[in-house]
Short mmCIF file of C-alpha atoms and ligand atoms in Angstrom, two decimals:
data_model
loop_
_atom_site.label_atom_id
_atom_site.label_comp_id
_atom_site.label_asym_id
_atom_site.label_seq_id
_atom_site.Cartn_x
_atom_site.Cartn_y
_atom_site.Cartn_z
CA MET A 1 -38.38 -72.50 -66.95
CA THR A 2 -41.49 -72.59 -64.48
CA GLU A 3 -42.41 -76.13 -63.20
CA GLY A 4 -45.40 -77.65 -64.80
CA ARG A 5 -45.39 -74.82 -67.25
CA PRO A 6 -42.42 -75.22 -69.55
CA ASP A 7 -43.78 -72.33 -72.20
CA VAL A 8 -43.74 -69.67 -70.12
CA ILE A 9 -41.01 -67.68 -67.85
CA ASP A 10 -42.65 -66.58 -64.91
CA LEU A 11 -40.93 -63.45 -63.41
CA ARG A 12 -43.93 -61.60 -61.95
CA SER A 13 -43.21 -62.49 -58.34
CA ASP A 14 -41.05 -64.94 -56.28
CA THR A 15 -44.31 -66.09 -54.99
CA VAL A 16 -44.92 -68.30 -58.28
CA THR A 17 -42.54 -71.28 -57.39
CA ARG A 18 -43.53 -74.74 -57.21
CA PRO A 19 -42.70 -77.02 -54.57
CA SER A 20 -39.76 -79.08 -55.72
CA ALA A 21 -39.46 -82.92 -55.68
CA GLY A 22 -37.47 -82.78 -52.56
CA MET A 23 -39.47 -80.62 -50.52
CA LEU A 24 -42.65 -82.78 -51.36
CA ALA A 25 -41.05 -85.57 -49.94
CA ALA A 26 -40.29 -83.95 -46.88
CA MET A 27 -43.88 -82.97 -46.50
CA THR A 28 -45.20 -86.45 -47.07
CA SER A 29 -42.72 -87.74 -44.27
CA ALA A 30 -43.54 -84.92 -41.68
CA PRO A 31 -44.95 -86.07 -38.18
CA VAL A 32 -47.99 -84.01 -37.49
CA GLY A 33 -50.60 -83.48 -34.90
CA ASP A 34 -53.05 -81.05 -33.68
CA ASP A 35 -51.19 -77.57 -33.63
CA VAL A 36 -54.03 -75.91 -31.59
CA TYR A 37 -53.47 -78.34 -28.96
CA GLY A 38 -49.34 -77.45 -29.43
CA GLU A 39 -48.91 -81.09 -30.37
CA ASP A 40 -47.63 -80.89 -34.09
CA PRO A 41 -43.67 -81.68 -33.78
CA THR A 42 -43.14 -80.66 -37.17
CA ILE A 43 -44.37 -77.13 -36.65
CA THR A 44 -42.61 -76.80 -33.29
CA GLU A 45 -39.42 -77.66 -35.01
CA LEU A 46 -39.89 -75.04 -37.55
CA GLU A 47 -40.74 -72.12 -35.05
CA THR A 48 -38.06 -73.06 -32.72
CA GLU A 49 -35.47 -73.54 -35.56
CA VAL A 50 -36.44 -70.07 -37.19
CA ALA A 51 -36.71 -67.97 -33.81
CA GLY A 52 -32.87 -69.51 -33.02
CA LEU A 53 -31.76 -68.41 -36.38
CA LEU A 54 -33.41 -64.82 -36.14
CA GLY A 55 -32.09 -64.43 -32.45
CA HIS A 56 -35.33 -64.51 -30.69
CA GLU A 57 -36.88 -66.47 -28.08
CA ALA A 58 -40.10 -67.81 -29.89
CA GLY A 59 -41.79 -68.02 -33.12
CA LEU A 60 -45.28 -68.70 -34.52
CA PHE A 61 -45.90 -70.15 -37.96
CA VAL A 62 -48.80 -68.48 -39.76
CA ALA A 63 -50.47 -68.73 -43.07
CA THR A 64 -49.20 -65.41 -44.72
CA GLY A 65 -47.16 -62.81 -44.15
CA SER A 66 -49.62 -60.11 -43.76
CA LEU A 67 -50.95 -62.15 -41.01
CA ALA A 68 -47.53 -62.36 -39.33
CA ASN A 69 -47.15 -58.73 -39.99
CA ILE A 70 -51.03 -58.03 -38.66
CA LEU A 71 -49.94 -60.17 -35.04
CA GLY A 72 -46.47 -58.54 -35.05
CA VAL A 73 -47.50 -54.76 -35.47
CA ARG A 74 -50.63 -55.56 -33.15
CA ALA A 75 -48.33 -56.81 -30.20
CA LEU A 76 -46.51 -53.31 -30.41
CA ALA A 77 -49.08 -50.88 -30.99
CA ALA A 78 -52.63 -50.41 -29.01
CA PRO A 79 -55.76 -49.45 -30.53
CA GLY A 80 -55.58 -45.47 -31.37
CA THR A 81 -51.74 -45.31 -31.80
CA GLU A 82 -49.71 -44.96 -34.87
CA VAL A 83 -46.89 -47.07 -36.57
CA LEU A 84 -44.43 -45.12 -38.60
CA CYS A 85 -43.46 -46.56 -42.24
CA GLU A 86 -42.32 -45.77 -45.69
CA ALA A 87 -45.03 -44.78 -47.66
CA SER A 88 -44.67 -47.83 -50.19
CA ALA A 89 -44.49 -50.25 -47.47
CA HIS A 90 -46.28 -53.62 -47.48
CA VAL A 91 -47.70 -52.82 -44.26
CA ALA A 92 -49.33 -49.57 -45.77
CA ARG A 93 -49.83 -50.29 -49.08
CA ALA A 94 -50.39 -54.11 -49.62
CA GLU A 95 -52.12 -55.41 -46.53
CA LEU A 96 -55.78 -53.72 -47.48
CA GLY A 97 -55.90 -51.73 -44.21
CA ALA A 98 -55.76 -54.70 -41.91
CA HIS A 99 -53.82 -52.58 -39.10
CA ALA A 100 -56.58 -50.44 -39.17
CA VAL A 101 -59.58 -52.45 -39.70
CA VAL A 102 -58.33 -55.21 -37.10
CA SER A 103 -56.29 -53.61 -34.61
CA GLY A 104 -57.44 -49.75 -34.65
CA ILE A 105 -54.03 -48.70 -35.53
CA SER A 106 -53.00 -45.71 -37.91
CA THR A 107 -50.04 -45.29 -39.78
CA ARG A 108 -48.11 -42.00 -40.77
CA THR A 109 -45.54 -42.32 -43.45
CA TRP A 110 -42.05 -41.01 -44.86
CA SER A 111 -41.03 -41.31 -48.51
CA ALA A 112 -37.75 -42.10 -49.76
CA PRO A 113 -36.29 -43.70 -52.66
CA GLY A 114 -35.82 -47.59 -52.69
CA GLY A 115 -38.07 -47.35 -49.69
CA GLN A 116 -34.97 -46.60 -47.65
CA ILE A 117 -35.25 -45.55 -43.97
CA ASP A 118 -35.01 -41.59 -43.77
CA LEU A 119 -33.78 -40.46 -40.11
CA ASP A 120 -34.57 -36.86 -40.48
CA GLN A 121 -38.29 -37.38 -41.64
CA ILE A 122 -38.70 -40.17 -39.15
CA ARG A 123 -37.14 -37.72 -36.46
CA ALA A 124 -39.80 -35.37 -37.56
CA LEU A 125 -42.78 -37.88 -37.50
CA ILE A 126 -41.98 -39.46 -34.04
CA ALA A 127 -44.51 -38.37 -31.46
CA PRO A 128 -44.66 -40.99 -28.53
CA ASP A 129 -45.87 -38.57 -25.96
CA LEU A 130 -47.87 -35.86 -27.67
CA GLY A 131 -51.11 -36.88 -26.02
CA PRO A 132 -53.58 -36.57 -25.80
CA TYR A 133 -53.97 -34.08 -28.71
CA PHE A 134 -52.08 -35.98 -30.98
CA VAL A 135 -52.17 -39.82 -31.96
CA THR A 136 -49.32 -41.58 -30.21
CA THR A 137 -46.53 -43.09 -31.90
CA SER A 138 -46.30 -46.64 -30.86
CA ALA A 139 -43.50 -48.28 -33.31
CA VAL A 140 -41.76 -48.03 -36.45
CA SER A 141 -41.90 -50.58 -39.17
CA VAL A 142 -39.28 -51.13 -41.27
CA GLU A 143 -39.26 -53.74 -44.56
CA ASN A 144 -35.81 -55.23 -45.04
CA THR A 145 -35.32 -55.95 -48.01
CA HIS A 146 -37.93 -53.36 -49.63
CA ASN A 147 -40.32 -54.77 -51.87
CA PHE A 148 -41.60 -51.90 -54.14
CA GLY A 149 -38.37 -50.13 -53.30
CA GLY A 150 -36.77 -52.63 -55.62
CA GLY A 151 -35.72 -55.49 -53.16
CA THR A 152 -33.28 -52.63 -51.68
CA ILE A 153 -31.33 -53.42 -48.25
CA GLN A 154 -31.81 -50.89 -45.65
CA THR A 155 -28.54 -49.13 -45.23
CA SER A 156 -29.43 -47.35 -42.13
CA TYR A 157 -30.99 -50.40 -40.32
CA ASP A 158 -28.85 -50.34 -37.54
CA ALA A 159 -28.75 -46.46 -37.09
CA LEU A 160 -32.63 -46.64 -36.77
CA ALA A 161 -32.32 -49.22 -34.48
CA ASP A 162 -29.83 -47.24 -31.89
CA GLU A 163 -32.17 -44.07 -32.13
CA LEU A 164 -35.33 -46.25 -31.34
CA GLU A 165 -33.63 -48.02 -28.44
CA GLY A 166 -32.46 -44.42 -27.04
CA ILE A 167 -35.66 -43.42 -26.91
CA GLY A 168 -37.57 -46.77 -25.78
CA LEU A 169 -39.76 -47.13 -29.13
CA PRO A 170 -40.18 -50.42 -30.46
CA LEU A 171 -39.26 -51.70 -33.77
CA HIS A 172 -41.09 -53.96 -36.27
CA LEU A 173 -39.16 -55.59 -39.00
CA ASP A 174 -41.28 -56.83 -41.94
CA GLY A 175 -38.49 -59.39 -43.03
CA ALA A 176 -40.19 -61.06 -45.64
CA ARG A 177 -37.22 -61.03 -47.70
CA LEU A 178 -34.80 -60.83 -45.02
CA TRP A 179 -32.93 -64.18 -46.11
CA ASN A 180 -32.18 -62.04 -49.38
CA ALA A 181 -30.84 -59.26 -47.51
CA SER A 182 -28.72 -61.52 -45.45
CA VAL A 183 -27.10 -63.50 -47.97
CA ALA A 184 -26.73 -60.33 -50.29
CA SER A 185 -24.80 -58.13 -47.42
CA GLY A 186 -23.22 -61.13 -45.63
CA VAL A 187 -25.11 -59.84 -42.31
CA PRO A 188 -26.35 -62.59 -39.88
CA LEU A 189 -30.09 -62.79 -39.75
CA ALA A 190 -30.04 -62.69 -36.58
CA ALA A 191 -27.97 -59.46 -36.72
CA TYR A 192 -30.93 -57.47 -38.38
CA ALA A 193 -33.82 -59.38 -36.69
CA SER A 194 -32.30 -59.19 -33.07
CA ARG A 195 -32.59 -55.63 -33.31
CA ALA A 196 -36.48 -55.62 -33.62
CA THR A 197 -39.15 -56.27 -31.00
CA ALA A 198 -40.97 -58.43 -33.51
CA ALA A 199 -39.82 -59.39 -36.58
CA SER A 200 -41.47 -61.82 -39.52
CA VAL A 201 -40.22 -64.00 -42.50
CA CYS A 202 -41.68 -65.42 -45.46
CA LEU A 203 -41.10 -68.75 -46.17
CA SER A 204 -43.08 -68.61 -49.46
CA LYS A 205 -41.00 -66.08 -51.28
CA GLY A 206 -37.64 -66.91 -52.60
CA LEU A 207 -37.36 -70.06 -50.40
CA GLY A 208 -39.67 -71.60 -52.40
CA ALA A 209 -42.23 -72.92 -49.73
CA PRO A 210 -45.85 -73.14 -51.06
CA VAL A 211 -47.18 -71.59 -47.87
CA GLY A 212 -46.11 -70.00 -44.51
CA SER A 213 -44.55 -67.15 -42.58
CA VAL A 214 -43.11 -67.11 -39.35
CA LEU A 215 -43.43 -64.30 -36.69
CA VAL A 216 -40.71 -64.33 -33.95
CA GLY A 217 -40.40 -62.38 -30.42
CA SER A 218 -39.88 -62.87 -26.72
CA ALA A 219 -41.48 -65.99 -25.53
CA GLU A 220 -44.58 -63.37 -23.70
CA LEU A 221 -44.91 -61.80 -27.16
CA ILE A 222 -45.48 -65.01 -29.27
CA LYS A 223 -47.78 -66.56 -26.67
CA GLU A 224 -49.93 -63.76 -26.73
CA SER A 225 -49.77 -63.75 -30.35
CA ARG A 226 -50.90 -67.33 -30.66
CA VAL A 227 -54.19 -66.22 -28.88
CA TRP A 228 -54.91 -63.65 -31.46
CA ARG A 229 -54.46 -66.09 -34.55
CA LYS A 230 -56.64 -68.28 -32.98
CA LEU A 231 -59.10 -65.11 -32.36
CA LEU A 232 -58.73 -64.35 -36.03
CA GLY A 233 -59.57 -68.09 -37.27
CA ALA A 234 -56.03 -68.86 -38.39
CA GLY A 235 -55.46 -71.57 -35.38
CA TRP A 236 -54.53 -74.89 -37.43
CA ARG A 237 -54.21 -78.44 -37.06
CA GLN A 238 -51.97 -80.97 -38.73
CA ALA A 239 -50.23 -78.12 -40.49
CA GLY A 240 -47.00 -79.78 -39.96
CA VAL A 241 -47.06 -81.22 -43.64
CA LEU A 242 -46.73 -77.35 -44.57
CA ALA A 243 -44.02 -76.64 -41.92
CA ALA A 244 -42.01 -79.26 -43.29
CA ALA A 245 -41.86 -77.27 -46.73
CA GLY A 246 -40.57 -74.42 -44.63
CA LEU A 247 -38.04 -76.44 -42.87
CA TYR A 248 -36.67 -77.89 -46.25
CA ALA A 249 -36.69 -74.46 -47.49
CA VAL A 250 -34.82 -72.83 -44.78
CA ARG A 251 -32.43 -75.73 -44.29
CA ASN A 252 -31.82 -76.16 -48.40
CA ASN A 253 -32.84 -72.67 -50.17
CA VAL A 254 -31.29 -69.95 -48.58
CA GLN A 255 -27.69 -69.75 -49.67
CA ARG A 256 -28.54 -70.39 -53.25
CA LEU A 257 -30.42 -67.13 -53.32
CA ALA A 258 -27.19 -65.49 -54.55
CA GLU A 259 -28.08 -67.11 -57.90
CA ASP A 260 -31.27 -65.11 -57.80
CA HIS A 261 -29.54 -61.73 -57.00
CA ALA A 262 -26.90 -62.52 -59.63
CA ASN A 263 -29.51 -63.07 -62.29
CA ALA A 264 -31.53 -60.05 -61.47
CA GLY A 265 -28.06 -58.24 -61.89
CA LEU A 266 -27.82 -59.85 -65.38
CA ILE A 267 -31.60 -58.71 -66.14
CA ALA A 268 -30.59 -55.10 -64.98
CA GLU A 269 -27.62 -54.67 -67.09
CA ILE A 270 -29.89 -55.97 -70.14
CA LEU A 271 -32.36 -53.66 -69.40
CA ALA A 272 -30.23 -50.58 -68.67
CA ASP A 273 -28.46 -51.15 -72.22
CA ALA A 274 -31.75 -50.89 -73.93
CA ALA A 275 -33.34 -48.47 -72.08
CA PRO A 276 -30.39 -45.89 -70.19
CA GLY A 277 -31.88 -44.93 -67.02
CA SER A 278 -34.97 -47.06 -66.72
CA VAL A 279 -32.85 -49.04 -64.15
CA LYS A 280 -29.64 -48.18 -62.15
CA PRO A 281 -28.01 -51.69 -62.14
CA ASP A 282 -25.70 -50.87 -59.24
CA GLN A 283 -28.82 -50.51 -57.31
CA VAL A 284 -30.28 -53.56 -57.66
CA ASP A 285 -29.27 -55.07 -54.27
CA THR A 286 -31.08 -58.66 -54.42
CA ASN A 287 -33.61 -60.44 -56.53
CA ILE A 288 -36.04 -57.49 -57.56
CA VAL A 289 -35.47 -55.47 -60.73
CA VAL A 290 -38.15 -52.44 -60.80
CA ALA A 291 -37.77 -50.49 -64.23
CA ASP A 292 -38.98 -46.94 -64.68
CA LEU A 293 -40.65 -46.83 -68.12
CA ALA A 294 -41.46 -42.89 -67.87
CA ALA A 295 -38.60 -42.22 -70.35
CA THR A 296 -39.13 -44.92 -72.99
CA GLY A 297 -42.56 -43.93 -74.23
CA LYS A 298 -43.83 -47.29 -73.57
CA SER A 299 -46.70 -47.96 -70.85
CA VAL A 300 -46.40 -50.56 -68.60
CA ALA A 301 -49.61 -52.44 -69.68
CA GLN A 302 -47.97 -52.57 -73.31
CA VAL A 303 -44.92 -54.00 -72.09
CA VAL A 304 -46.54 -56.49 -69.93
CA ALA A 305 -49.26 -57.60 -72.67
CA GLY A 306 -46.24 -57.64 -75.47
CA ALA A 307 -43.81 -60.10 -73.01
CA LYS A 308 -46.70 -62.28 -72.20
CA ALA A 309 -47.25 -62.77 -75.70
CA GLU A 310 -43.60 -64.10 -75.74
CA GLY A 311 -44.32 -66.58 -72.91
CA VAL A 312 -42.47 -64.17 -70.44
CA LEU A 313 -44.67 -62.98 -67.54
CA VAL A 314 -43.79 -59.68 -65.94
CA GLY A 315 -45.53 -57.23 -63.21
CA GLY A 316 -46.48 -53.77 -62.95
CA VAL A 317 -46.14 -52.13 -59.38
CA GLY A 318 -46.76 -48.53 -59.99
CA VAL A 319 -47.94 -46.34 -63.07
CA THR A 320 -44.72 -46.48 -65.03
CA GLN A 321 -42.82 -49.08 -62.97
CA LEU A 322 -42.32 -52.45 -64.18
CA ARG A 323 -40.86 -55.10 -61.95
CA LEU A 324 -39.09 -58.44 -62.76
CA VAL A 325 -38.35 -60.76 -60.16
CA THR A 326 -36.02 -63.89 -59.81
CA HIS A 327 -36.53 -66.90 -58.01
CA LEU A 328 -35.23 -70.86 -57.70
CA ASP A 329 -37.75 -71.70 -60.75
CA ALA A 330 -36.09 -69.41 -63.25
CA SER A 331 -32.32 -70.33 -64.47
CA ALA A 332 -30.05 -67.83 -65.67
CA ALA A 333 -30.93 -68.97 -69.33
CA ASP A 334 -34.18 -68.11 -68.63
CA CYS A 335 -33.84 -64.85 -66.99
CA ARG A 336 -31.50 -63.83 -69.62
CA GLN A 337 -34.15 -64.88 -72.23
CA ALA A 338 -37.10 -62.87 -70.35
CA ALA A 339 -34.49 -59.72 -70.18
CA GLU A 340 -34.07 -59.83 -73.71
CA THR A 341 -37.59 -60.07 -74.53
CA VAL A 342 -38.50 -57.18 -72.44
CA ALA A 343 -35.35 -55.07 -73.92
CA ARG A 344 -36.77 -55.61 -77.32
CA LEU A 345 -40.00 -54.10 -76.33
CA LEU A 346 -38.56 -50.96 -74.80
CA ARG A 347 -36.39 -50.12 -77.80
C1 LIG B 1 -45.02 -60.82 -49.46
C2 LIG B 1 -44.76 -59.77 -48.45
C3 LIG B 1 -45.38 -59.72 -47.52
C4 LIG B 1 -46.59 -60.95 -47.08
O1 LIG B 1 -47.59 -61.33 -48.17
P1 LIG B 1 -48.61 -62.37 -47.98
O2 LIG B 1 -48.71 -62.70 -49.57
O3 LIG B 1 -49.25 -62.08 -47.06
O4 LIG B 1 -47.75 -63.82 -47.67
C5 LIG B 1 -45.31 -59.01 -46.40
N1 LIG B 1 -44.34 -57.91 -46.76
C6 LIG B 1 -43.45 -57.89 -47.81
C7 LIG B 1 -42.32 -56.98 -47.71
C8 LIG B 1 -43.93 -58.80 -48.80
O5 LIG B 1 -43.20 -58.82 -49.62
#
């Protein structure tokens, strides 16, 4: 059950978690200082620890994953150039055009089931040196796991990284849920992230921290991004109380993501049984289940409202797509109950 709301099972997102007692205790005892002066020891510890885990030189603690992506993409792409990404990527769909508004960067997209990397489409789009008549491609951005693709793990990640290395184009990794990809695949975090020139991870999704993301890269890239964070009005002071939650999350809540993945598998089985074809359980890689209601004759709004009336919160992520996300505040019993509620509405 959702902490503080025992009457509700909330599977709209893994962002809805509340800090646990252990996490709150870590926050209240954290040593802090003024981070704009570089004097918050807890923030520095978090940045160093996450950079190490991800195989990079340096890290920068920021308020949101969107800000980490804005800073990371900006570092790789000059104004007037473009970044390639999948059509339903968070950078293209859910950051409100920030890369264009703030950084002067345009995107061109490929589209693939599950938000997967499609090497043939990417090869056809890449234009690193077609100037001055065409926009220059500066970087490729990849999401792993892919949120709107259904929490999918990128199967061609290394192949793309090899290809980009060959042509000298940087890779940006939106690793909001890289923790989930690593736990599910067994591939170490650094094996993924070190292939990218800039990578971001969220502490506030499945890891359960109330706030925060970390951008990692070279010492030079992070030094420059620290200036841009301040320029955007997002420098912060004694935010070590928040970094302490992130450190607690990184140290305690990564391996347990396997439970969330098992619970998502359980939900997928129950929904696939009630509405065959709406979900393919073998394609649920991690903690996100996206069900396509097109063939059920039920609308997303109808199912969302029906479930809510029974104390189960689920979300819509497309005209016919319903999304259920498992997390550390939803037990296996909660997930089963939620799935059975939705299944009843789909039958
Ligand atoms: C949640 C998320 C982000 C960042 O979101 P914020 O709400 O800005 O923290 C970035 N990328 C992906 C794939 C996400 O799921």
